[in-house]
Amino acid sequence: MKHSDYKKGFVFKRFEAPEQSPFEKLFEIFKELITHTSGDFDEAISWLRELDKEYSLTNAEYTIDDFIEDLKKKGFIKEEIDGDGKGGTVITGKTERAIRQQALKHIFGQLKRSGAGNHRSKQIGVGDEHTGEFRNYQFGDALDKVSVTESLKNAQIHHGIGNFNLTEDDLVVEETLHKSQMSTVLMIDISHSMILYGEDRITPAKKVAMALAELITTRYPKDTLDIIVFGNDAWRIEIKDLPYLKVGPYHTNTVAGLQLAMDILRRKRHTNKQIFMITDGKPSCLRMPDGQYYKNSMGLDDYIVNKCYDTAQQARRLHIPITTFMIAKDPYLMRFVQEFTHANKGKAFYTGLKGLGEMIFEDYETNRKKRIRG
């Protein structure tokens, strides 16, 4: 056959999804539903049965009841008795982890990875991120940092093979980048407005929180992530609590959330500290020294707003930048966020729900590459 008979090009074929078992297909849908129902198993299964009627997800060989039985066998659900003696089915820690992994895959899975490891800073120092640059050995350098190959090469050049001798002058060490650690507090607004106007805003927010938690605990285990929610007050929640997070009949006490976040970060020994705040509403509540609540939902209250600015400046003095992810786009609220951001010298993103996860991921990755002086 002549060389000219060969042809080069691309061959395209129809995409074929990876083969999944009936359980795996249903489990993907179940994880999404259990997130929307805030961990309510019975409601999630009810939705799954409705979807099955509409889209024929199962058949006579594998039914929803078979799926529930497999969930039990595989340890994803269990029967539990509450304080009133009533029984019910609940998800397990294994399911909570699976939900976080799915959130990480959906939100961050398609983004460019920057490699495994911890947060790199531009300063040369003690670390294990190799730079490829060498310098002469100095008294006090750790022996495990000595480059054996480069040192032996120097000895050969300086003394020859016949009279081989390795001296201190032949030793070189490879520079490494100092690895910083990051302490992050993620604040999630759970005021009533997060489910108003026919839009579910809390589910995307907690998905982002679960994805960020999974990212940090798996890729950056030396970093810390604390999650707090704020309504009339603010309180910490555990990562395992995220699937069950619900909106309450609350106003928005932004100051309480920021003060709690700063209290948490003061106790962290890491130099790099930051606050991420996801909110869609204006600050409308303060807790007074006597324990009473001062509330005003009508526009922007000067007293509440000025307290927010003061708290932002306090965080700035502590070298804690605040990044605000503002879901709402009302002009007067955007002006408030601009002033708030200016007071803190932080950052603000005005976004809808779409792309929220990507923005948080990229900002986290950006912040980890710079050293925040503290």
Short mmCIF file of N, CA and C in Angstrom, two decimals, residues 50-191:
data_model
loop_
_atom_site.label_atom_id
_atom_site.label_comp_id
_atom_site.label_asym_id
_atom_site.label_seq_id
_atom_site.Cartn_x
_atom_site.Cartn_y
_atom_site.Cartn_z
N GLU A 50 -42.53 9.65 42.72
CA GLU A 50 -43.21 10.48 41.72
C GLU A 50 -42.39 10.56 40.43
N LEU A 51 -41.09 10.70 40.58
CA LEU A 51 -40.22 10.73 39.40
C LEU A 51 -40.25 9.39 38.67
N ASP A 52 -40.36 8.31 39.45
CA ASP A 52 -40.42 6.98 38.84
C ASP A 52 -41.68 6.83 38.00
N LYS A 53 -42.80 7.36 38.49
CA LYS A 53 -44.05 7.28 37.73
C LYS A 53 -43.95 8.06 36.41
N GLU A 54 -43.25 9.20 36.46
CA GLU A 54 -43.18 10.06 35.28
C GLU A 54 -42.12 9.62 34.28
N TYR A 55 -41.00 9.11 34.79
CA TYR A 55 -39.87 8.81 33.90
C TYR A 55 -39.48 7.34 33.86
N SER A 56 -40.25 6.47 34.53
CA SER A 56 -40.00 5.02 34.51
C SER A 56 -38.55 4.71 34.88
N LEU A 57 -38.18 5.12 36.08
CA LEU A 57 -36.81 4.90 36.54
C LEU A 57 -36.54 3.45 36.92
N THR A 58 -37.60 2.72 37.26
CA THR A 58 -37.42 1.33 37.68
C THR A 58 -38.24 0.42 36.78
N ASN A 59 -38.12 -0.88 37.04
CA ASN A 59 -38.92 -1.88 36.32
C ASN A 59 -39.32 -2.97 37.30
N ALA A 60 -39.94 -4.01 36.79
CA ALA A 60 -40.43 -5.08 37.65
C ALA A 60 -39.30 -5.83 38.34
N GLU A 61 -38.11 -5.82 37.72
CA GLU A 61 -36.97 -6.54 38.30
C GLU A 61 -36.30 -5.77 39.42
N TYR A 62 -36.41 -4.43 39.39
CA TYR A 62 -35.79 -3.61 40.44
C TYR A 62 -36.68 -2.42 40.72
N THR A 63 -37.31 -2.43 41.89
CA THR A 63 -38.30 -1.41 42.25
C THR A 63 -37.72 -0.43 43.27
N ILE A 64 -38.49 0.60 43.60
CA ILE A 64 -38.08 1.55 44.63
C ILE A 64 -37.91 0.84 45.97
N ASP A 65 -38.79 -0.14 46.24
CA ASP A 65 -38.65 -0.90 47.49
C ASP A 65 -37.35 -1.69 47.53
N ASP A 66 -36.95 -2.23 46.37
CA ASP A 66 -35.66 -2.92 46.30
C ASP A 66 -34.52 -1.93 46.57
N PHE A 67 -34.65 -0.73 46.06
CA PHE A 67 -33.65 0.30 46.26
C PHE A 67 -33.52 0.65 47.74
N ILE A 68 -34.67 0.79 48.42
CA ILE A 68 -34.65 1.11 49.85
C ILE A 68 -33.98 -0.01 50.63
N GLU A 69 -34.27 -1.24 50.25
CA GLU A 69 -33.65 -2.38 50.93
C GLU A 69 -32.13 -2.37 50.73
N ASP A 70 -31.68 -2.01 49.53
CA ASP A 70 -30.24 -1.94 49.27
C ASP A 70 -29.60 -0.80 50.05
N LEU A 71 -30.32 0.31 50.21
CA LEU A 71 -29.79 1.41 51.02
C LEU A 71 -29.52 0.95 52.45
N LYS A 72 -30.42 0.12 52.97
CA LYS A 72 -30.24 -0.41 54.32
C LYS A 72 -29.05 -1.36 54.38
N LYS A 73 -28.97 -2.27 53.42
CA LYS A 73 -27.89 -3.26 53.40
C LYS A 73 -26.52 -2.60 53.27
N LYS A 74 -26.45 -1.54 52.49
CA LYS A 74 -25.17 -0.87 52.23
C LYS A 74 -24.83 0.16 53.29
N GLY A 75 -25.70 0.35 54.28
CA GLY A 75 -25.40 1.25 55.39
C GLY A 75 -25.65 2.72 55.11
N PHE A 76 -26.50 3.04 54.13
CA PHE A 76 -26.79 4.44 53.81
C PHE A 76 -27.97 4.99 54.62
N ILE A 77 -28.80 4.12 55.14
CA ILE A 77 -29.92 4.54 55.98
C ILE A 77 -30.03 3.58 57.15
N LYS A 78 -30.75 4.03 58.17
CA LYS A 78 -30.97 3.18 59.35
C LYS A 78 -32.28 3.59 60.02
N GLU A 79 -32.80 2.69 60.83
CA GLU A 79 -34.00 2.98 61.61
C GLU A 79 -33.58 3.61 62.93
N GLU A 80 -34.30 4.64 63.33
CA GLU A 80 -33.91 5.36 64.55
C GLU A 80 -35.16 5.73 65.34
N ILE A 81 -35.05 5.65 66.66
CA ILE A 81 -36.14 6.01 67.55
C ILE A 81 -35.84 7.38 68.14
N ASP A 82 -36.79 8.31 68.02
CA ASP A 82 -36.57 9.66 68.54
C ASP A 82 -36.93 9.72 70.03
N GLY A 83 -36.81 10.90 70.62
CA GLY A 83 -37.05 11.07 72.05
C GLY A 83 -38.48 10.78 72.47
N ASP A 84 -39.41 10.87 71.53
CA ASP A 84 -40.82 10.60 71.83
C ASP A 84 -41.19 9.14 71.64
N GLY A 85 -40.20 8.32 71.33
CA GLY A 85 -40.46 6.90 71.13
C GLY A 85 -40.97 6.55 69.75
N LYS A 86 -40.97 7.51 68.85
CA LYS A 86 -41.44 7.26 67.49
C LYS A 86 -40.27 6.84 66.61
N GLY A 87 -40.52 5.86 65.76
CA GLY A 87 -39.47 5.35 64.87
C GLY A 87 -39.52 6.01 63.51
N GLY A 88 -38.40 5.98 62.83
CA GLY A 88 -38.33 6.53 61.49
C GLY A 88 -37.02 6.16 60.82
N THR A 89 -36.94 6.39 59.53
CA THR A 89 -35.74 6.09 58.76
C THR A 89 -34.94 7.37 58.56
N VAL A 90 -33.64 7.29 58.83
CA VAL A 90 -32.77 8.46 58.69
C VAL A 90 -31.53 8.05 57.89
N ILE A 91 -30.88 9.05 57.30
CA ILE A 91 -29.64 8.77 56.58
C ILE A 91 -28.50 8.66 57.58
N THR A 92 -27.42 7.99 57.17
CA THR A 92 -26.27 7.78 58.03
C THR A 92 -25.12 8.71 57.63
N GLY A 93 -24.05 8.66 58.42
CA GLY A 93 -22.86 9.43 58.10
C GLY A 93 -22.27 9.05 56.75
N LYS A 94 -22.46 7.81 56.35
CA LYS A 94 -21.97 7.36 55.05
C LYS A 94 -22.67 8.12 53.92
N THR A 95 -23.97 8.35 54.08
CA THR A 95 -24.72 9.12 53.08
C THR A 95 -24.30 10.59 53.10
N GLU A 96 -24.11 11.13 54.29
CA GLU A 96 -23.66 12.53 54.40
C GLU A 96 -22.36 12.74 53.63
N ARG A 97 -21.44 11.79 53.77
CA ARG A 97 -20.16 11.90 53.05
C ARG A 97 -20.38 11.78 51.55
N ALA A 98 -21.27 10.88 51.14
CA ALA A 98 -21.56 10.71 49.71
C ALA A 98 -22.16 11.97 49.11
N ILE A 99 -23.00 12.66 49.88
CA ILE A 99 -23.60 13.91 49.40
C ILE A 99 -22.53 14.98 49.22
N ARG A 100 -21.59 15.06 50.17
CA ARG A 100 -20.51 16.05 50.05
C ARG A 100 -19.64 15.75 48.83
N GLN A 101 -19.36 14.46 48.62
CA GLN A 101 -18.55 14.09 47.46
C GLN A 101 -19.26 14.44 46.15
N GLN A 102 -20.57 14.22 46.12
CA GLN A 102 -21.32 14.57 44.91
C GLN A 102 -21.31 16.07 44.68
N ALA A 103 -21.46 16.84 45.76
CA ALA A 103 -21.42 18.30 45.63
C ALA A 103 -20.07 18.76 45.10
N LEU A 104 -19.00 18.17 45.61
CA LEU A 104 -17.66 18.51 45.14
C LEU A 104 -17.51 18.19 43.66
N LYS A 105 -18.00 17.04 43.26
CA LYS A 105 -17.90 16.62 41.86
C LYS A 105 -18.70 17.55 40.95
N HIS A 106 -19.91 17.89 41.35
CA HIS A 106 -20.77 18.72 40.50
C HIS A 106 -20.29 20.15 40.41
N ILE A 107 -19.81 20.70 41.53
CA ILE A 107 -19.47 22.12 41.56
C ILE A 107 -18.03 22.38 41.14
N PHE A 108 -17.10 21.58 41.63
CA PHE A 108 -15.69 21.84 41.37
C PHE A 108 -15.06 20.85 40.40
N GLY A 109 -15.79 19.79 40.05
CA GLY A 109 -15.19 18.70 39.29
C GLY A 109 -14.68 19.10 37.92
N GLN A 110 -15.31 20.10 37.28
CA GLN A 110 -14.93 20.46 35.92
C GLN A 110 -13.89 21.59 35.89
N LEU A 111 -13.51 22.10 37.08
CA LEU A 111 -12.56 23.19 37.10
C LEU A 111 -11.14 22.68 37.07
N LYS A 112 -10.25 23.51 36.56
CA LYS A 112 -8.84 23.13 36.44
C LYS A 112 -8.23 22.95 37.81
N ARG A 113 -7.58 21.82 38.01
CA ARG A 113 -6.94 21.55 39.28
C ARG A 113 -5.53 22.12 39.27
N SER A 114 -5.09 22.60 40.42
CA SER A 114 -3.77 23.21 40.50
C SER A 114 -2.77 22.29 41.17
N GLY A 115 -3.13 21.02 41.34
CA GLY A 115 -2.19 20.07 41.92
C GLY A 115 -2.44 19.87 43.40
N ALA A 116 -2.02 18.72 43.88
CA ALA A 116 -2.24 18.40 45.28
C ALA A 116 -1.25 19.15 46.15
N GLY A 117 -1.57 19.25 47.43
CA GLY A 117 -0.66 19.92 48.35
C GLY A 117 -1.40 20.93 49.18
N ASN A 118 -0.64 21.72 49.88
CA ASN A 118 -1.23 22.74 50.72
C ASN A 118 -0.99 24.11 50.10
N HIS A 119 -1.30 25.14 50.82
CA HIS A 119 -1.28 26.48 50.24
C HIS A 119 0.13 26.99 50.09
N ARG A 120 0.51 27.34 48.89
CA ARG A 120 1.85 27.81 48.63
C ARG A 120 1.91 29.33 48.69
N SER A 121 2.95 29.85 49.29
CA SER A 121 3.20 31.29 49.28
C SER A 121 4.47 31.55 48.50
N LYS A 122 4.73 32.81 48.20
CA LYS A 122 5.88 33.16 47.37
C LYS A 122 7.18 33.21 48.17
N GLN A 123 7.10 33.12 49.49
CA GLN A 123 8.30 33.21 50.29
C GLN A 123 9.07 31.90 50.28
N ILE A 124 10.40 32.00 50.13
CA ILE A 124 11.26 30.83 50.25
C ILE A 124 11.43 30.54 51.73
N GLY A 125 11.35 29.27 52.11
CA GLY A 125 11.50 28.95 53.53
C GLY A 125 11.41 27.46 53.73
N VAL A 126 11.08 27.08 54.94
CA VAL A 126 10.97 25.66 55.26
C VAL A 126 9.69 25.12 54.66
N GLY A 127 9.82 24.05 53.91
CA GLY A 127 8.65 23.46 53.27
C GLY A 127 9.06 22.27 52.46
N ASP A 128 8.15 21.73 51.67
CA ASP A 128 8.50 20.59 50.83
C ASP A 128 8.00 20.76 49.41
N GLU A 129 7.77 22.02 49.01
CA GLU A 129 7.38 22.32 47.63
C GLU A 129 8.65 22.71 46.89
N HIS A 130 9.20 21.81 46.08
CA HIS A 130 10.50 22.02 45.44
C HIS A 130 10.42 23.09 44.36
N THR A 131 11.49 23.92 44.30
CA THR A 131 11.53 25.00 43.32
C THR A 131 12.45 24.69 42.16
N GLY A 132 13.38 23.71 42.31
CA GLY A 132 14.35 23.43 41.26
C GLY A 132 15.56 24.35 41.34
N GLU A 133 15.63 25.20 42.36
CA GLU A 133 16.76 26.11 42.53
C GLU A 133 17.61 25.64 43.70
N PHE A 134 18.95 25.83 43.56
CA PHE A 134 19.88 25.34 44.57
C PHE A 134 20.72 26.50 45.10
N ARG A 135 21.24 26.32 46.33
CA ARG A 135 22.17 27.28 46.93
C ARG A 135 23.17 26.50 47.77
N ASN A 136 24.26 27.15 48.14
CA ASN A 136 25.27 26.51 48.95
C ASN A 136 24.74 26.20 50.35
N TYR A 137 25.21 25.10 50.88
CA TYR A 137 24.82 24.69 52.24
C TYR A 137 25.27 25.74 53.24
N GLN A 138 24.39 26.04 54.22
CA GLN A 138 24.72 26.96 55.30
C GLN A 138 24.50 26.27 56.63
N PHE A 139 25.31 26.63 57.60
CA PHE A 139 25.18 26.03 58.92
C PHE A 139 23.75 26.20 59.43
N GLY A 140 23.18 25.12 59.90
CA GLY A 140 21.81 25.16 60.39
C GLY A 140 20.79 24.57 59.43
N ASP A 141 21.19 24.39 58.15
CA ASP A 141 20.27 23.76 57.19
C ASP A 141 20.03 22.31 57.58
N ALA A 142 18.80 21.87 57.46
CA ALA A 142 18.46 20.48 57.77
C ALA A 142 19.13 19.54 56.77
N LEU A 143 19.66 18.43 57.26
CA LEU A 143 20.37 17.50 56.38
C LEU A 143 19.46 16.89 55.33
N ASP A 144 18.16 16.75 55.66
CA ASP A 144 17.26 16.14 54.69
C ASP A 144 16.99 17.07 53.51
N LYS A 145 17.45 18.34 53.60
CA LYS A 145 17.29 19.27 52.49
C LYS A 145 18.49 19.27 51.56
N VAL A 146 19.55 18.57 51.95
CA VAL A 146 20.74 18.51 51.11
C VAL A 146 20.44 17.67 49.86
N SER A 147 20.79 18.21 48.70
CA SER A 147 20.60 17.49 47.45
C SER A 147 21.81 16.59 47.23
N VAL A 148 21.62 15.29 47.42
CA VAL A 148 22.73 14.34 47.33
C VAL A 148 23.31 14.32 45.92
N THR A 149 22.44 14.30 44.93
CA THR A 149 22.91 14.23 43.53
C THR A 149 23.76 15.43 43.17
N GLU A 150 23.27 16.62 43.47
CA GLU A 150 24.00 17.84 43.13
C GLU A 150 25.29 17.95 43.94
N SER A 151 25.27 17.50 45.20
CA SER A 151 26.47 17.58 46.04
C SER A 151 27.55 16.63 45.55
N LEU A 152 27.15 15.42 45.17
CA LEU A 152 28.12 14.47 44.63
C LEU A 152 28.71 14.97 43.32
N LYS A 153 27.89 15.61 42.51
CA LYS A 153 28.38 16.16 41.25
C LYS A 153 29.43 17.24 41.51
N ASN A 154 29.18 18.08 42.51
CA ASN A 154 30.15 19.11 42.87
C ASN A 154 31.45 18.50 43.35
N ALA A 155 31.36 17.44 44.17
CA ALA A 155 32.57 16.78 44.68
C ALA A 155 33.40 16.21 43.53
N GLN A 156 32.74 15.62 42.55
CA GLN A 156 33.44 15.06 41.40
C GLN A 156 34.13 16.16 40.60
N ILE A 157 33.45 17.28 40.42
CA ILE A 157 34.03 18.38 39.66
C ILE A 157 35.21 19.00 40.40
N HIS A 158 35.07 19.15 41.73
CA HIS A 158 36.10 19.84 42.51
C HIS A 158 37.31 18.96 42.80
N HIS A 159 37.11 17.65 42.98
CA HIS A 159 38.20 16.80 43.44
C HIS A 159 38.56 15.68 42.47
N GLY A 160 37.74 15.42 41.51
CA GLY A 160 38.01 14.34 40.57
C GLY A 160 37.60 12.99 41.12
N ILE A 161 37.53 11.98 40.23
CA ILE A 161 37.10 10.65 40.65
C ILE A 161 38.21 9.91 41.37
N GLY A 162 39.45 10.12 40.93
CA GLY A 162 40.57 9.38 41.51
C GLY A 162 40.81 9.74 42.97
N ASN A 163 40.56 10.98 43.34
CA ASN A 163 40.76 11.42 44.72
C ASN A 163 39.45 11.97 45.25
N PHE A 164 38.45 11.11 45.23
CA PHE A 164 37.11 11.57 45.57
C PHE A 164 37.04 11.99 47.03
N ASN A 165 36.47 13.15 47.26
CA ASN A 165 36.33 13.67 48.61
C ASN A 165 35.12 14.60 48.64
N LEU A 166 34.29 14.45 49.66
CA LEU A 166 33.09 15.28 49.80
C LEU A 166 33.28 16.20 50.99
N THR A 167 33.30 17.52 50.73
CA THR A 167 33.50 18.49 51.79
C THR A 167 32.25 19.35 51.95
N GLU A 168 32.27 20.18 52.99
CA GLU A 168 31.13 21.05 53.24
C GLU A 168 30.92 22.02 52.08
N ASP A 169 32.01 22.42 51.43
CA ASP A 169 31.90 23.36 50.32
C ASP A 169 31.20 22.76 49.11
N ASP A 170 31.14 21.41 49.05
CA ASP A 170 30.49 20.75 47.93
C ASP A 170 28.97 20.64 48.13
N LEU A 171 28.52 20.78 49.36
CA LEU A 171 27.11 20.54 49.66
C LEU A 171 26.23 21.69 49.16
N VAL A 172 25.09 21.32 48.60
CA VAL A 172 24.09 22.29 48.19
C VAL A 172 22.73 21.82 48.68
N VAL A 173 21.84 22.75 48.89
CA VAL A 173 20.48 22.42 49.30
C VAL A 173 19.53 22.99 48.28
N GLU A 174 18.41 22.31 48.09
CA GLU A 174 17.40 22.79 47.16
C GLU A 174 16.42 23.67 47.91
N GLU A 175 16.11 24.83 47.32
CA GLU A 175 15.15 25.74 47.92
C GLU A 175 13.76 25.11 47.88
N THR A 176 12.99 25.38 48.91
CA THR A 176 11.58 24.94 48.93
C THR A 176 10.70 26.14 49.24
N LEU A 177 9.47 26.05 48.82
CA LEU A 177 8.51 27.12 49.10
C LEU A 177 7.85 26.87 50.44
N HIS A 178 7.73 27.94 51.20
CA HIS A 178 7.01 27.83 52.46
C HIS A 178 5.54 27.52 52.20
N LYS A 179 5.02 26.57 52.92
CA LYS A 179 3.61 26.21 52.77
C LYS A 179 2.79 26.84 53.89
N SER A 180 1.93 27.75 53.50
CA SER A 180 1.08 28.39 54.49
C SER A 180 -0.19 27.57 54.70
N GLN A 181 -0.87 27.86 55.77
CA GLN A 181 -2.13 27.21 56.06
C GLN A 181 -3.23 28.26 56.09
N MET A 182 -4.42 27.86 55.75
CA MET A 182 -5.54 28.79 55.66
C MET A 182 -6.64 28.38 56.64
N SER A 183 -7.12 29.35 57.38
CA SER A 183 -8.29 29.14 58.24
C SER A 183 -9.44 29.94 57.65
N THR A 184 -10.51 29.25 57.30
CA THR A 184 -11.65 29.88 56.65
C THR A 184 -12.90 29.69 57.48
N VAL A 185 -13.67 30.75 57.60
CA VAL A 185 -15.02 30.65 58.17
C VAL A 185 -16.01 30.96 57.05
N LEU A 186 -16.93 30.06 56.82
CA LEU A 186 -17.98 30.24 55.83
C LEU A 186 -19.27 30.60 56.55
N MET A 187 -19.82 31.77 56.24
CA MET A 187 -21.07 32.24 56.83
C MET A 187 -22.22 32.04 55.84
N ILE A 188 -23.29 31.42 56.28
CA ILE A 188 -24.45 31.18 55.42
C ILE A 188 -25.67 31.86 56.02
N ASP A 189 -26.29 32.71 55.24
CA ASP A 189 -27.51 33.41 55.63
C ASP A 189 -28.68 32.42 55.61
N ILE A 190 -29.36 32.26 56.75
CA ILE A 190 -30.54 31.37 56.79
C ILE A 190 -31.79 32.16 57.16
N SER A 191 -31.79 33.46 56.84
CA SER A 191 -32.99 34.26 57.07
C SER A 191 -34.10 33.83 56.10
#
